[in-house]
mmCIF file of C-alpha atoms in Angstrom:
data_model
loop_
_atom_site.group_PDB
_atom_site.id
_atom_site.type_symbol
_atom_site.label_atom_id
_atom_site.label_comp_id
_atom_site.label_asym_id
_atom_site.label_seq_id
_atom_site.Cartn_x
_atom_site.Cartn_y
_atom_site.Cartn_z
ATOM 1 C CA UNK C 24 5.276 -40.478 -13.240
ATOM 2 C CA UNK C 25 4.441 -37.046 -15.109
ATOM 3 C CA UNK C 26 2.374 -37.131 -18.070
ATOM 4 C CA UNK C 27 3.294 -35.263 -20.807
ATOM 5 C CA UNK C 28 1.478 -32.035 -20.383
ATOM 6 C CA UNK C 29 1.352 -32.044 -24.285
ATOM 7 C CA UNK C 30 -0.414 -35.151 -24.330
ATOM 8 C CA UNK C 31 -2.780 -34.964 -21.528
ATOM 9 C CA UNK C 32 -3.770 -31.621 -22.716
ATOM 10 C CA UNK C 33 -7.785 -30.821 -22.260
ATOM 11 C CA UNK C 34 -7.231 -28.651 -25.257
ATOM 12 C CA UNK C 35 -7.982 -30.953 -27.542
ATOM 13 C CA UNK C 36 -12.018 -30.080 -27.768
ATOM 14 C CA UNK C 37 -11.708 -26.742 -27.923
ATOM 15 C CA UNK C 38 -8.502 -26.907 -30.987
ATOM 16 C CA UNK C 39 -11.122 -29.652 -33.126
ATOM 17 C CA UNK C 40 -13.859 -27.004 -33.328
ATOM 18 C CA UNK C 41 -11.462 -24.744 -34.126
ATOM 19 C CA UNK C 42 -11.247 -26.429 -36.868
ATOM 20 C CA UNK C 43 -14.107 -27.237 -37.516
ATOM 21 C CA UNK C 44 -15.042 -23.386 -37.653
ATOM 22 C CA UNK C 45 -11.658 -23.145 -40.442
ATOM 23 C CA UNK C 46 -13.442 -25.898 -43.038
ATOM 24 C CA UNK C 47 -16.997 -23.795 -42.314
ATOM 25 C CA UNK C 48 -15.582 -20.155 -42.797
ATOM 26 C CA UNK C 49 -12.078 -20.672 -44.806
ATOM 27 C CA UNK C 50 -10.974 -17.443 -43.646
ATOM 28 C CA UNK C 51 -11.348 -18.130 -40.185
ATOM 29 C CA UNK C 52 -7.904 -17.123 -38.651
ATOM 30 C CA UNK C 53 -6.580 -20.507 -37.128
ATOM 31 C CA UNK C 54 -3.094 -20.225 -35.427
ATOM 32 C CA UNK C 55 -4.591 -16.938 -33.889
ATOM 33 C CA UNK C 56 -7.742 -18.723 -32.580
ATOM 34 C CA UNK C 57 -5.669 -21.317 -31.156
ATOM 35 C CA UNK C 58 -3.159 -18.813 -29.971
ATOM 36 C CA UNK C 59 -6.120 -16.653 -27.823
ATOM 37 C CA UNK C 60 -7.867 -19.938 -26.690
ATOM 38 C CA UNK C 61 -4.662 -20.961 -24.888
ATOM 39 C CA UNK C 62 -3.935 -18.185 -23.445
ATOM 40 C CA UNK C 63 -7.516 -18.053 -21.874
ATOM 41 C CA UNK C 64 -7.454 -21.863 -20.358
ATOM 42 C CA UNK C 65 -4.039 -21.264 -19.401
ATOM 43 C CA UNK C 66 -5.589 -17.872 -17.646
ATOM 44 C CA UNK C 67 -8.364 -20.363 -15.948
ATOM 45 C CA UNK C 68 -6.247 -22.940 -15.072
ATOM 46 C CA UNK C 69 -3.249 -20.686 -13.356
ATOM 47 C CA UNK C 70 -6.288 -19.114 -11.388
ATOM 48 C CA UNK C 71 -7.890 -22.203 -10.092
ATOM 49 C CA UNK C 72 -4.822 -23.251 -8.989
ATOM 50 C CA UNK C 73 -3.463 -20.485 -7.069
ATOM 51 C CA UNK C 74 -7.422 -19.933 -5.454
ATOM 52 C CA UNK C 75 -6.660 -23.862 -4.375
ATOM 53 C CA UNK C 76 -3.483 -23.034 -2.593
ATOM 54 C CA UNK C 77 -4.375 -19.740 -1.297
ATOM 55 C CA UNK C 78 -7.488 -20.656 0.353
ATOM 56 C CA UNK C 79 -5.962 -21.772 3.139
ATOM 57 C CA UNK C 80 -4.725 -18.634 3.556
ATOM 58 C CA UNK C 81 -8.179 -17.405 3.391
ATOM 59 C CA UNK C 82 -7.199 -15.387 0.119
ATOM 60 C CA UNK C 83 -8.226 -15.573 -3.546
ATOM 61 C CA UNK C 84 -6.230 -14.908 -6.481
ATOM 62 C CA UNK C 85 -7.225 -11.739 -7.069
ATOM 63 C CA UNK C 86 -5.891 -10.816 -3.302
ATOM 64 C CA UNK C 87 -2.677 -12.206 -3.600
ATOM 65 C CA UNK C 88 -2.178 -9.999 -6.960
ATOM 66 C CA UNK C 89 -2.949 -7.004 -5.076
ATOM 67 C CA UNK C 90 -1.002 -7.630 -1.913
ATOM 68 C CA UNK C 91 1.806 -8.336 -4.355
ATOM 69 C CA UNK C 92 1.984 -5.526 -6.209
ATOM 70 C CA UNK C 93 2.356 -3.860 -2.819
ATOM 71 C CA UNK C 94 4.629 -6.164 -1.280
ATOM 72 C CA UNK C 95 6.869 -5.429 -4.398
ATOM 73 C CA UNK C 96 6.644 -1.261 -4.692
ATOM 74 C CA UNK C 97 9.458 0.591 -3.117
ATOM 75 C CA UNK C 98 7.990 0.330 0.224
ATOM 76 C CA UNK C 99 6.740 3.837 0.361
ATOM 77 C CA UNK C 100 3.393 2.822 -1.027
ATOM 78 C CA UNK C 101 1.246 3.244 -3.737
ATOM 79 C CA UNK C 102 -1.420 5.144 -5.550
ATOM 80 C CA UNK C 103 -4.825 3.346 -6.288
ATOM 81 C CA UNK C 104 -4.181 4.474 -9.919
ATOM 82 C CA UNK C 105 -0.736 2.860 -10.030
ATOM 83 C CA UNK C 106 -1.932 0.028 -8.375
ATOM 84 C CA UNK C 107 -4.790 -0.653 -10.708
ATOM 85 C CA UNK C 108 -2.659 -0.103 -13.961
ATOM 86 C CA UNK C 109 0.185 -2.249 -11.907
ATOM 87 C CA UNK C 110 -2.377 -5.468 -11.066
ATOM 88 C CA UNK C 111 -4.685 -5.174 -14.269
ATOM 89 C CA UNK C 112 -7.339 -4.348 -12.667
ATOM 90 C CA UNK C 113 -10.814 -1.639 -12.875
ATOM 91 C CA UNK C 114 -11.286 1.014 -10.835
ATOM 92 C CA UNK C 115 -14.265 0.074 -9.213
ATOM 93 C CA UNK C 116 -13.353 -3.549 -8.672
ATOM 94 C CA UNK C 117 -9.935 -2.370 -6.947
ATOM 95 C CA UNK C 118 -11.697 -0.450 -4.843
ATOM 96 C CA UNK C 119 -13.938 -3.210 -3.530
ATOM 97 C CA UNK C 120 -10.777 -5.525 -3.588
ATOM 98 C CA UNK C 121 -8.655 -2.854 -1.349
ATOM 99 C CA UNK C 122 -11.394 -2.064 1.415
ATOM 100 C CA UNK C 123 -12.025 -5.740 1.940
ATOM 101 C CA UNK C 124 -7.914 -5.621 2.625
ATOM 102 C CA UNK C 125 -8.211 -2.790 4.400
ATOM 103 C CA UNK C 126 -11.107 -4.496 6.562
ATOM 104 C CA UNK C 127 -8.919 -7.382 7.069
ATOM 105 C CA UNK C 128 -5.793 -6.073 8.495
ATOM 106 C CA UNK C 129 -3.868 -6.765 5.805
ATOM 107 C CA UNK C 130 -3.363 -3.004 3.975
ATOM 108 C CA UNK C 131 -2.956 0.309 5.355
ATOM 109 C CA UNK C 132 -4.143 3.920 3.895
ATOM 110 C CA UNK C 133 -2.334 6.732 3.936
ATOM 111 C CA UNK C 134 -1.658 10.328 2.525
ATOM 112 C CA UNK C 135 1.206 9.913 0.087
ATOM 113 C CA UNK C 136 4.744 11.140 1.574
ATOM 114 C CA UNK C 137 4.767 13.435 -1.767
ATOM 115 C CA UNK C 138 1.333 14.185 -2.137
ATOM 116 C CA UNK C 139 -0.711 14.708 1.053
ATOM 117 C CA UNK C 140 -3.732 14.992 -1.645
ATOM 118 C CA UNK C 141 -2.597 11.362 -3.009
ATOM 119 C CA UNK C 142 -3.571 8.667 -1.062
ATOM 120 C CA UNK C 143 -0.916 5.895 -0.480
ATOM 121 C CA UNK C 144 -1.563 2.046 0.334
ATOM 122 C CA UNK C 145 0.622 -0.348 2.101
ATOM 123 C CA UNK C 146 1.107 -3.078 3.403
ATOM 124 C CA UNK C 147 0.432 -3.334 7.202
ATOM 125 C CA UNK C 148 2.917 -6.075 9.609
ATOM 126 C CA UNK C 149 0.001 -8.551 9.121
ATOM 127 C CA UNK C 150 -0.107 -8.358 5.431
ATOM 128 C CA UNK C 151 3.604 -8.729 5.082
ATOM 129 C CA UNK C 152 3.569 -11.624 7.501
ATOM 130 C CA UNK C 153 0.563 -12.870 5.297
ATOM 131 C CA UNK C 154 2.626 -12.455 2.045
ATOM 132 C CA UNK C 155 5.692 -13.698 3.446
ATOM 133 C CA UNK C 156 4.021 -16.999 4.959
ATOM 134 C CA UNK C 157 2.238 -17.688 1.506
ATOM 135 C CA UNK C 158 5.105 -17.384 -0.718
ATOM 136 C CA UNK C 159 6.632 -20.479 -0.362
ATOM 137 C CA UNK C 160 3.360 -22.437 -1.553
ATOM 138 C CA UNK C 161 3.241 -19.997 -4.311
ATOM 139 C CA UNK C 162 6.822 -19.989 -5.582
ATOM 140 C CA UNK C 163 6.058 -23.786 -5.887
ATOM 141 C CA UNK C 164 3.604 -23.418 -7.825
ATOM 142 C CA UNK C 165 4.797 -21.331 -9.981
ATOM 143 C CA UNK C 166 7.756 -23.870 -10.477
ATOM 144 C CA UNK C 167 5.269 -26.631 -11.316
ATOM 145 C CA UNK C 168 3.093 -24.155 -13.243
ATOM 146 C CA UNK C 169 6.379 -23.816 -15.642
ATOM 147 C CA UNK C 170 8.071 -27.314 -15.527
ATOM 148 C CA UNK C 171 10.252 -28.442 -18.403
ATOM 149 C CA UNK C 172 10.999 -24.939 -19.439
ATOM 150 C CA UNK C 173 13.796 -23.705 -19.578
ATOM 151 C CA UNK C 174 15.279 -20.233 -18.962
ATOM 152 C CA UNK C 175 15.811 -19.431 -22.353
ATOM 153 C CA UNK C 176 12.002 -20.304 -23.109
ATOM 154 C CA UNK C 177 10.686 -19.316 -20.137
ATOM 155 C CA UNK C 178 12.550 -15.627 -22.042
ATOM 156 C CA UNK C 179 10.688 -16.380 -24.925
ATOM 157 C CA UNK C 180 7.325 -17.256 -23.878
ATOM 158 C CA UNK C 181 7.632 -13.707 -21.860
ATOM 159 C CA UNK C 182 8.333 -11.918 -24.982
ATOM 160 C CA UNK C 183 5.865 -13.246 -26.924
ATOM 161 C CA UNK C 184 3.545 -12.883 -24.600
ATOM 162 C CA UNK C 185 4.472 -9.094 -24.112
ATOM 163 C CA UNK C 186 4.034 -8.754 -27.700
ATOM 164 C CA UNK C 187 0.434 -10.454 -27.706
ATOM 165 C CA UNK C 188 -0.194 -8.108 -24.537
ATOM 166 C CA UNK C 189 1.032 -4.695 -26.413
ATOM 167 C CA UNK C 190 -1.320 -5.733 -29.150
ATOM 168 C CA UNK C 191 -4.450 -6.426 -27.278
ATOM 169 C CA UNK C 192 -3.968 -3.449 -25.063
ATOM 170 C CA UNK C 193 -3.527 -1.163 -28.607
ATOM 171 C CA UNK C 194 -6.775 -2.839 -29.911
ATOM 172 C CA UNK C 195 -8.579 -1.833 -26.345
ATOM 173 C CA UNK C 196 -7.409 1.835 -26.606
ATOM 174 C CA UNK C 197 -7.329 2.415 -30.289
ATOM 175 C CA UNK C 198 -9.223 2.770 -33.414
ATOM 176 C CA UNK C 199 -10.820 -0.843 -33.527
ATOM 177 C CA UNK C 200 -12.275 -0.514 -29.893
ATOM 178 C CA UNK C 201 -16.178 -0.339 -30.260
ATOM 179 C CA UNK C 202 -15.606 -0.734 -34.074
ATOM 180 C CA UNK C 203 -18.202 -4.378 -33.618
ATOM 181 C CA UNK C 204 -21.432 -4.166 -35.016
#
């Protein structure tokens, strides 16, 4: 039997000193706090998970979100820079991240077919077999990562979250980035 997810919810710590931070400092932003907090143990629990199942495969996380964004380009590979913008990720960590692919079999470089300056990855045979053999275990996780939504929320969530993404990405680039004291 499935427990209700909003009911067995670890959350519940975290949301009471929430609150208690709202009776200390009254203008303590609430639904916002709450808002970010989720979105960060959802962030820690989706990543746990998917290290669990891709262990076996002798993959982390991380991997799997860079052979992905291969596996889904066009097939005539892609720039580090679009790669890194694609997967979220820095420079120098997606550099580390790549050669330890690269070391493994798994991703090819290449001069770009439009560039010859440009450098293109790919995915070698063994990576796609890789991707292709792991897919199943992810695709149910995903299902069970977003059981008892429905399409129509599942659209909503997405845009919401989009919108929370534009914002924070605006923040990182714009006029309040370094503003702390």
């Amino acid at each position: 039997m499935n427990k209700d997810p909003l009911q067995s919810c670890t959350f519940a710590a975290t949301e009471r000193r929430i609150d208690t931070t709202c009776r200390r400092f009254p203008e303590f932003p609430r639904n916002p706090a709450v808002l970010v907090r989720l979105i960060k143990r959802i962030h820690q629990q989706v990543h746990d998970a998917a290290n669990a199942v891709l262990r076996r495969y002798g993959l982390n996380h991380t991997d799997y979100n860079i052979l992905m964004m291969i596996y889904g380009s066009d097939g005539a590979g892609v720039s580090p820079g679009e790669l890194a913008l694609a997967a979220g990720e820095k420079g120098a960590n997606l550099t580390r991240i790549c050669n330890a692919l690269h070391d493994g079999g798994l991703i090819a470089r290449a001069p770009s077919a439009e560039d010859r300056r440009k450098l293109a990855l790919t995915l070698t045979a063994q990576g796609i077999a890789l991707v292709e053999r792991l897919l199943p275990d992810m695709c149910r996780l995903l299902d069970a990562q977003t059981q008892g939504l429905d399409a129509t929320q599942m659209a909503q969530a997405e845009a919401l979250l989009k919108h929370l993404l534009g914002n924070a990405e605006q923040i990182a680039t714009g006029p309040m980035a370094g503003d702390a004291p």
